[in-house]
Amino acid sequence: MIMLPENFLKSRDFWLKLVFVVTVIGLIYATLDFLISLILAIALAFIINPLVQLLSKITIGPNKLHLPRVLVILLSFIVAIAGIFIVTVFVALPLIKEINNLAGNMPAIMTGIREWIFKVQGYLPEDINSILNQTLNSLENFFISLVSSIAKNLVDFLSNAFQLVVVPFLSFYLLKDWRTIRANFVKILPYGYRTGVESYLDDVAFMLSSYVRGIFKMCCITGTVISVMTYAMDIHYSLVLGLLAGLGETLPILGPIFAVLPAIVLTIVYTPETLIKVLIFYTFYYVIDSNVFIPKVMGAAINLHPVIILFSLLVGGKLFGVLGMIFAVPTTAFFKISFEHIFIKSR
């Protein structure tokens, strides 16, 4: 158990620091609308940081001088902006158009599914037919709300110019001054606790950076592979399927299920003759994904038992919906690190 220094609570510095921390927390709570910008800025900083580290190794001149860190960060952002521009032109805009088309065709798609189910209902018991009808109604509402939500969130995000401007600026200063920010924060604490807190912050930063970069890589790999292969198999809305598969990588265990269901639905409606081929492809890919890609890319970023991961997904989904499921795993890993530092390493 952590023991406070003698007369620590009575010291004037402690109360000043406590008031400062409470004020900061209050300001953060009052500006929760911009919390998403802060999260995106941290994620962007984690993603760009490897490029910053790579460019930092470049030397110039006979004396092999390194580039100034500010210049390195600016060059990294230029490369990132160029990549974002290319992705926006060739992926994001066609994707938004495809999502809108899918939303408009959703009633026809659900009608096609109902017709397909009607053909097989004659071979099924009445109770099974009733369950199928209820499930189909639920799926219809789910897909309509999902497609509408994705389209709305994409449009809202792209139209929020202020958010788009704030994110890179926050990321720039996080990359430039993270060590200074950490050092100033640690100075608030009593001297005897600074080493432990620095170790704790390093562990949390390492976990979050590894997780964000790993998830980013997995989303890009899975989204690209699924889009290309479904397009090659002439499955409609291949970009949407790639997007759903990429987003599914943020949901361990449950992600592949959410990714394959829309593919099955679209295949049944438009190209039912390729259903077996699509099922074989998805099964083969996710076996490779779970046994090769994820262990290699993610490494030891999240050292959690699968039961704990599944439980955290269920709790996050119950409390906060889809966003709760997306942030459930890193949040659980954060609490695990905190528990280890407070109750184990502190002893």
CSV table of C-alpha atoms in Angstrom, one decimal:
chain,number,residue,atom,x,y,z
A,1,MET,CA,0.0,0.0,0.0
A,2,ILE,CA,1.4,3.4,-0.9
A,3,MET,CA,2.3,5.6,2.1
A,4,LEU,CA,2.2,9.4,1.8
A,5,PRO,CA,5.1,11.4,3.2
A,6,GLU,CA,4.8,12.7,6.7
A,7,ASN,CA,2.8,16.0,6.9
A,8,PHE,CA,2.3,15.7,3.1
A,9,LEU,CA,-1.5,16.5,3.4
A,10,LYS,CA,-0.7,19.6,5.6
A,11,SER,CA,1.7,21.1,3.2
A,12,ARG,CA,0.7,24.2,1.2
A,13,ASP,CA,2.2,22.8,-2.0
A,14,PHE,CA,0.0,19.8,-1.9
A,15,TRP,CA,-3.2,21.7,-1.7
A,16,LEU,CA,-2.0,24.1,-4.5
A,17,LYS,CA,-1.2,21.1,-6.7
A,18,LEU,CA,-4.5,19.4,-5.8
A,19,VAL,CA,-6.4,22.6,-6.8
A,20,PHE,CA,-4.4,22.7,-10.0
A,21,VAL,CA,-5.2,19.1,-10.9
A,22,VAL,CA,-8.9,19.5,-10.1
A,23,THR,CA,-9.1,22.6,-12.2
A,24,VAL,CA,-7.5,20.8,-15.1
A,25,ILE,CA,-9.9,17.9,-14.8
A,26,GLY,CA,-12.8,20.4,-14.6
A,27,LEU,CA,-11.6,22.1,-17.8
A,28,ILE,CA,-11.3,18.8,-19.6
A,29,TYR,CA,-14.9,17.8,-18.5
A,30,ALA,CA,-16.2,21.2,-19.6
A,31,THR,CA,-14.7,20.7,-23.1
A,32,LEU,CA,-15.6,17.0,-23.6
A,33,ASP,CA,-16.9,17.9,-27.1
A,34,PHE,CA,-13.2,18.3,-28.1
A,35,LEU,CA,-12.1,15.1,-26.4
A,36,ILE,CA,-12.4,13.3,-29.7
A,37,SER,CA,-9.9,15.8,-31.2
A,38,LEU,CA,-7.4,15.0,-28.4
A,39,ILE,CA,-7.8,11.2,-28.9
A,40,LEU,CA,-7.3,11.6,-32.6
A,41,ALA,CA,-4.3,13.8,-32.0
A,42,ILE,CA,-2.7,11.3,-29.7
A,43,ALA,CA,-3.4,8.5,-32.1
A,44,LEU,CA,-1.9,10.5,-35.0
A,45,ALA,CA,1.2,11.2,-32.9
A,46,PHE,CA,1.6,7.5,-32.2
A,47,ILE,CA,1.2,6.7,-35.9
A,48,ILE,CA,3.6,9.4,-37.1
A,49,ASN,CA,6.2,8.8,-34.4
A,50,PRO,CA,8.0,5.9,-36.2
A,51,LEU,CA,8.5,8.1,-39.3
A,52,VAL,CA,9.8,10.8,-37.0
A,53,GLN,CA,12.3,8.3,-35.5
A,54,LEU,CA,13.3,7.2,-38.9
A,55,LEU,CA,14.0,10.7,-40.3
A,56,SER,CA,15.8,11.6,-37.0
A,57,LYS,CA,18.5,9.1,-38.0
A,58,ILE,CA,19.3,11.0,-41.2
A,59,THR,CA,22.6,12.9,-41.2
A,60,ILE,CA,23.9,15.7,-43.4
A,61,GLY,CA,27.3,17.1,-44.2
A,62,PRO,CA,30.8,15.8,-43.4
A,63,ASN,CA,30.1,16.2,-39.7
A,64,LYS,CA,27.0,14.0,-40.0
A,65,LEU,CA,24.8,16.4,-38.3
A,66,HIS,CA,21.2,15.4,-37.5
A,67,LEU,CA,18.2,17.4,-38.7
A,68,PRO,CA,16.5,19.6,-36.1
A,69,ARG,CA,13.6,17.8,-34.4
A,70,VAL,CA,11.1,20.5,-35.4
A,71,LEU,CA,12.2,20.0,-39.1
A,72,VAL,CA,12.0,16.3,-38.8
A,73,ILE,CA,8.4,16.5,-37.4
A,74,LEU,CA,7.4,18.9,-40.2
A,75,LEU,CA,8.8,16.6,-42.9
A,76,SER,CA,6.9,13.7,-41.3
A,77,PHE,CA,3.7,15.7,-41.4
A,78,ILE,CA,4.2,16.6,-45.0
A,79,VAL,CA,4.6,12.9,-45.9
A,80,ALA,CA,1.5,12.1,-43.8
A,81,ILE,CA,-0.5,14.9,-45.4
A,82,ALA,CA,0.5,13.7,-48.9
A,83,GLY,CA,-0.7,10.2,-47.9
A,84,ILE,CA,-4.0,11.5,-46.5
A,85,PHE,CA,-4.6,13.5,-49.7
A,86,ILE,CA,-4.1,10.4,-51.8
A,87,VAL,CA,-6.3,8.3,-49.6
A,88,THR,CA,-9.0,10.9,-49.6
A,89,VAL,CA,-9.1,11.3,-53.4
A,90,PHE,CA,-8.8,7.6,-54.3
A,91,VAL,CA,-10.5,5.9,-51.3
A,92,ALA,CA,-12.5,8.2,-49.0
A,93,LEU,CA,-14.6,10.0,-51.6
A,94,PRO,CA,-15.5,6.9,-53.6
A,95,LEU,CA,-16.2,5.2,-50.3
A,96,ILE,CA,-18.7,7.9,-49.2
A,97,LYS,CA,-20.4,7.6,-52.6
A,98,GLU,CA,-20.6,3.9,-52.2
A,99,ILE,CA,-22.0,4.2,-48.7
A,100,ASN,CA,-24.7,6.5,-49.9
A,101,ASN,CA,-25.6,4.1,-52.8
A,102,LEU,CA,-25.8,1.2,-50.3
A,103,ALA,CA,-28.1,3.2,-48.0
A,104,GLY,CA,-30.4,3.9,-50.9
A,105,ASN,CA,-30.4,0.3,-52.0
A,106,MET,CA,-30.9,-1.1,-48.5
A,107,PRO,CA,-34.7,-1.8,-48.9
A,108,ALA,CA,-34.0,-3.7,-52.2
A,109,ILE,CA,-31.2,-5.7,-50.5
A,110,MET,CA,-33.4,-6.7,-47.6
A,111,THR,CA,-36.2,-7.7,-50.1
A,112,GLY,CA,-33.7,-10.0,-51.8
A,113,ILE,CA,-32.8,-11.6,-48.5
A,114,ARG,CA,-36.4,-12.1,-47.7
A,115,GLU,CA,-37.0,-13.8,-51.0
A,116,TRP,CA,-34.0,-16.1,-50.5
A,117,ILE,CA,-35.2,-17.0,-47.0
A,118,PHE,CA,-38.7,-17.6,-48.4
A,119,LYS,CA,-37.3,-20.3,-50.7
A,120,VAL,CA,-35.8,-22.3,-47.9
A,121,GLN,CA,-38.6,-21.7,-45.3
A,122,GLY,CA,-40.6,-24.6,-46.8
A,123,TYR,CA,-37.9,-27.0,-45.6
A,124,LEU,CA,-37.8,-25.6,-42.0
A,125,PRO,CA,-40.0,-26.0,-38.9
A,126,GLU,CA,-42.5,-23.2,-38.1
A,127,ASP,CA,-40.6,-22.2,-35.0
A,128,ILE,CA,-37.4,-21.8,-36.9
A,129,ASN,CA,-39.2,-19.7,-39.5
A,130,SER,CA,-40.5,-17.4,-36.8
A,131,ILE,CA,-37.0,-17.0,-35.4
A,132,LEU,CA,-35.7,-16.3,-38.9
A,133,ASN,CA,-38.3,-13.6,-39.5
A,134,GLN,CA,-37.5,-11.9,-36.2
A,135,THR,CA,-33.8,-12.1,-36.8
A,136,LEU,CA,-34.2,-10.7,-40.3
A,137,ASN,CA,-36.2,-7.7,-39.0
A,138,SER,CA,-33.5,-7.1,-36.4
A,139,LEU,CA,-30.7,-7.4,-39.0
A,140,GLU,CA,-32.6,-5.0,-41.3
A,141,ASN,CA,-32.8,-2.3,-38.6
A,142,PHE,CA,-29.2,-2.9,-37.6
A,143,PHE,CA,-27.8,-2.6,-41.1
A,144,ILE,CA,-29.9,0.5,-41.9
A,145,SER,CA,-28.7,2.2,-38.7
A,146,LEU,CA,-25.1,1.1,-39.2
A,147,VAL,CA,-24.9,2.4,-42.8
A,148,SER,CA,-26.6,5.6,-41.9
A,149,SER,CA,-24.4,6.1,-38.9
A,150,ILE,CA,-21.2,5.5,-40.8
A,151,ALA,CA,-22.2,7.9,-43.6
A,152,LYS,CA,-23.3,10.6,-41.1
A,153,ASN,CA,-20.1,10.3,-39.0
A,154,LEU,CA,-17.9,10.5,-42.1
A,155,VAL,CA,-19.7,13.5,-43.4
A,156,ASP,CA,-19.8,15.2,-40.0
A,157,PHE,CA,-16.1,14.6,-39.4
A,158,LEU,CA,-15.0,15.8,-42.8
A,159,SER,CA,-17.2,18.9,-42.5
A,160,ASN,CA,-15.8,19.8,-39.1
A,161,ALA,CA,-13.0,22.0,-40.3
A,162,PHE,CA,-12.0,23.2,-36.8
A,163,GLN,CA,-11.5,19.6,-35.6
A,164,LEU,CA,-9.4,18.8,-38.7
A,165,VAL,CA,-7.2,21.8,-38.0
A,166,VAL,CA,-6.8,21.2,-34.3
A,167,VAL,CA,-5.8,17.6,-34.6
A,168,PRO,CA,-2.4,18.0,-36.5
A,169,PHE,CA,-1.4,21.0,-34.3
A,170,LEU,CA,-2.0,18.9,-31.1
A,171,SER,CA,-0.1,16.0,-32.6
A,172,PHE,CA,2.8,18.3,-33.6
A,173,TYR,CA,3.2,19.6,-30.0
A,174,LEU,CA,2.8,16.1,-28.5
A,175,LEU,CA,5.6,14.9,-30.7
A,176,LYS,CA,7.8,17.9,-30.1
A,177,ASP,CA,7.3,18.4,-26.3
A,178,TRP,CA,6.2,15.1,-24.9
A,179,ARG,CA,9.3,14.7,-22.7
A,180,THR,CA,8.9,18.2,-21.4
A,181,ILE,CA,5.2,17.7,-20.7
A,182,ARG,CA,5.9,14.5,-18.9
A,183,ALA,CA,8.8,16.1,-16.9
A,184,ASN,CA,6.6,19.1,-15.8
A,185,PHE,CA,3.8,16.7,-14.8
A,186,VAL,CA,6.2,14.6,-12.7
A,187,LYS,CA,7.6,17.7,-10.9
A,188,ILE,CA,4.2,18.2,-9.4
A,189,LEU,CA,4.7,15.0,-7.4
A,190,PRO,CA,6.8,14.4,-4.3
A,191,TYR,CA,10.4,13.5,-5.1
A,192,GLY,CA,10.1,9.9,-3.8
A,193,TYR,CA,7.3,9.1,-6.3
A,194,ARG,CA,8.8,10.6,-9.5
A,195,THR,CA,10.7,7.5,-10.6
A,196,GLY,CA,7.7,5.2,-10.1
A,197,VAL,CA,5.4,7.6,-12.0
A,198,GLU,CA,7.9,8.0,-14.8
A,199,SER,CA,8.0,4.2,-15.2
A,200,TYR,CA,4.2,4.1,-15.1
A,201,LEU,CA,3.8,6.7,-17.8
A,202,ASP,CA,6.4,5.0,-20.0
A,203,ASP,CA,4.6,1.7,-19.7
A,204,VAL,CA,1.3,3.3,-20.5
A,205,ALA,CA,2.7,5.2,-23.5
A,206,PHE,CA,4.5,2.1,-24.8
A,207,MET,CA,1.2,0.1,-24.6
A,208,LEU,CA,-0.9,2.8,-26.2
A,209,SER,CA,1.6,3.5,-29.0
A,210,SER,CA,2.1,-0.2,-29.8
A,211,TYR,CA,-1.6,-0.8,-29.7
A,212,VAL,CA,-2.6,2.2,-31.9
A,213,ARG,CA,0.2,1.5,-34.5
A,214,GLY,CA,-0.7,-2.2,-34.5
A,215,ILE,CA,-4.4,-1.5,-35.0
A,216,PHE,CA,-3.7,1.1,-37.7
A,217,LYS,CA,-1.6,-1.4,-39.6
A,218,MET,CA,-4.1,-4.2,-39.2
A,219,CYS,CA,-7.0,-2.0,-40.3
A,220,CYS,CA,-5.1,-1.0,-43.4
A,221,ILE,CA,-4.0,-4.5,-44.2
A,222,THR,CA,-7.4,-6.1,-43.7
A,223,GLY,CA,-9.3,-3.3,-45.4
A,224,THR,CA,-7.1,-3.4,-48.4
A,225,VAL,CA,-7.1,-7.2,-48.8
A,226,ILE,CA,-10.9,-7.5,-48.3
A,227,SER,CA,-11.6,-4.7,-50.7
A,228,VAL,CA,-9.3,-6.0,-53.4
A,229,MET,CA,-10.5,-9.6,-53.1
A,230,THR,CA,-14.2,-8.9,-53.0
A,231,TYR,CA,-13.8,-6.6,-56.0
A,232,ALA,CA,-12.0,-9.4,-57.8
A,233,MET,CA,-14.8,-11.8,-57.0
A,234,ASP,CA,-17.3,-9.2,-58.3
A,235,ILE,CA,-19.0,-8.6,-55.0
A,236,HIS,CA,-20.9,-5.4,-54.8
A,237,TYR,CA,-19.8,-2.5,-52.5
A,238,SER,CA,-16.2,-3.8,-52.0
A,239,LEU,CA,-15.0,-0.6,-50.5
A,240,VAL,CA,-17.8,-0.8,-47.8
A,241,LEU,CA,-16.9,-4.4,-47.1
A,242,GLY,CA,-13.2,-3.4,-46.8
A,243,LEU,CA,-14.1,-0.5,-44.4
A,244,LEU,CA,-16.2,-2.8,-42.2
A,245,ALA,CA,-13.5,-5.4,-42.2
A,246,GLY,CA,-10.9,-2.8,-41.3
A,247,LEU,CA,-13.1,-1.5,-38.5
A,248,GLY,CA,-13.7,-5.0,-37.3
A,249,GLU,CA,-9.9,-5.3,-36.5
A,250,THR,CA,-10.6,-2.9,-33.6
A,251,LEU,CA,-12.9,-5.5,-32.1
A,252,PRO,CA,-10.9,-8.6,-31.2
A,253,ILE,CA,-12.8,-12.0,-31.4
A,254,LEU,CA,-16.1,-10.3,-32.5
A,255,GLY,CA,-14.6,-8.3,-35.4
A,256,PRO,CA,-14.5,-11.1,-38.0
A,257,ILE,CA,-18.2,-11.9,-37.3
A,258,PHE,CA,-19.3,-8.3,-38.0
A,259,ALA,CA,-17.1,-8.2,-41.1
A,260,VAL,CA,-18.3,-11.4,-42.7
A,261,LEU,CA,-22.1,-11.0,-42.2
A,262,PRO,CA,-22.5,-8.0,-44.6
A,263,ALA,CA,-20.4,-9.9,-47.2
A,264,ILE,CA,-22.7,-12.9,-46.9
A,265,VAL,CA,-25.8,-10.7,-47.3
A,266,LEU,CA,-24.5,-8.8,-50.4
A,267,THR,CA,-23.3,-12.1,-52.0
A,268,ILE,CA,-26.7,-13.8,-51.5
A,269,VAL,CA,-28.5,-10.8,-53.0
A,270,TYR,CA,-26.3,-10.0,-56.0
A,271,THR,CA,-24.0,-13.0,-56.7
A,272,PRO,CA,-25.4,-16.1,-54.9
A,273,GLU,CA,-23.3,-18.4,-57.1
A,274,THR,CA,-20.1,-17.1,-55.4
A,275,LEU,CA,-21.3,-17.6,-51.8
A,276,ILE,CA,-19.1,-20.7,-51.2
A,277,LYS,CA,-16.1,-18.9,-52.7
A,278,VAL,CA,-16.7,-15.9,-50.4
A,279,LEU,CA,-17.1,-18.0,-47.3
A,280,ILE,CA,-13.9,-20.0,-48.1
A,281,PHE,CA,-11.9,-16.7,-48.7
A,282,TYR,CA,-13.1,-15.0,-45.5
A,283,THR,CA,-12.4,-18.2,-43.4
A,284,PHE,CA,-9.0,-18.6,-44.9
A,285,TYR,CA,-8.1,-14.9,-44.4
A,286,TYR,CA,-9.2,-14.7,-40.8
A,287,VAL,CA,-7.3,-17.9,-39.9
A,288,ILE,CA,-4.2,-16.3,-41.4
A,289,ASP,CA,-5.1,-13.0,-39.7
A,290,SER,CA,-5.5,-14.4,-36.2
A,291,ASN,CA,-2.5,-16.8,-36.4
A,292,VAL,CA,0.1,-14.8,-38.4
A,293,PHE,CA,-0.8,-11.1,-38.9
A,294,ILE,CA,-2.1,-10.1,-35.5
A,295,PRO,CA,0.7,-11.8,-33.5
A,296,LYS,CA,3.4,-10.4,-35.8
A,297,VAL,CA,2.0,-6.8,-36.0
A,298,MET,CA,0.5,-6.4,-32.6
A,299,GLY,CA,3.3,-8.2,-30.7
A,300,ALA,CA,2.9,-7.8,-26.9
A,301,ALA,CA,1.0,-4.5,-27.1
A,302,ILE,CA,-2.0,-6.0,-25.3
A,303,ASN,CA,-1.0,-8.8,-22.9
A,304,LEU,CA,-4.6,-9.9,-21.9
A,305,HIS,CA,-6.2,-13.3,-21.7
A,306,PRO,CA,-8.9,-13.9,-24.4
A,307,VAL,CA,-11.6,-14.3,-21.7
A,308,ILE,CA,-10.7,-10.9,-20.3
A,309,ILE,CA,-10.8,-9.3,-23.8
A,310,LEU,CA,-14.2,-10.8,-24.5
A,311,PHE,CA,-15.6,-9.7,-21.1
A,312,SER,CA,-14.2,-6.2,-21.6
A,313,LEU,CA,-15.9,-6.1,-25.1
A,314,LEU,CA,-19.2,-7.1,-23.6
A,315,VAL,CA,-19.0,-4.6,-20.8
A,316,GLY,CA,-17.9,-1.8,-23.1
A,317,GLY,CA,-20.7,-2.6,-25.5
A,318,LYS,CA,-23.3,-2.7,-22.8
A,319,LEU,CA,-22.2,0.7,-21.3
A,320,PHE,CA,-21.2,2.7,-24.3
A,321,GLY,CA,-22.3,0.8,-27.5
A,322,VAL,CA,-19.9,0.4,-30.4
A,323,LEU,CA,-17.5,3.1,-29.2
A,324,GLY,CA,-17.3,1.3,-25.8
A,325,MET,CA,-16.3,-1.9,-27.6
A,326,ILE,CA,-13.7,-0.2,-29.7
A,327,PHE,CA,-12.0,1.4,-26.6
A,328,ALA,CA,-12.7,-1.6,-24.3
A,329,VAL,CA,-9.4,-3.4,-24.9
A,330,PRO,CA,-6.9,-0.5,-24.5
A,331,THR,CA,-8.9,0.7,-21.5
A,332,THR,CA,-8.7,-2.7,-19.9
A,333,ALA,CA,-4.9,-2.9,-20.6
A,334,PHE,CA,-4.5,0.6,-19.1
A,335,PHE,CA,-6.3,-0.5,-15.9
A,336,LYS,CA,-4.1,-3.7,-15.8
A,337,ILE,CA,-0.9,-1.6,-16.0
A,338,SER,CA,-2.2,0.8,-13.4
A,339,PHE,CA,-3.1,-2.1,-11.1
A,340,GLU,CA,0.4,-3.6,-11.5
A,341,HIS,CA,2.1,-0.4,-10.7
A,342,ILE,CA,0.0,0.5,-7.7
A,343,PHE,CA,-0.4,-2.9,-6.0
A,344,ILE,CA,2.7,-4.9,-7.2
A,345,LYS,CA,5.6,-2.8,-8.5
A,346,SER,CA,5.2,-0.1,-5.8
A,347,ARG,CA,6.0,-2.8,-3.2
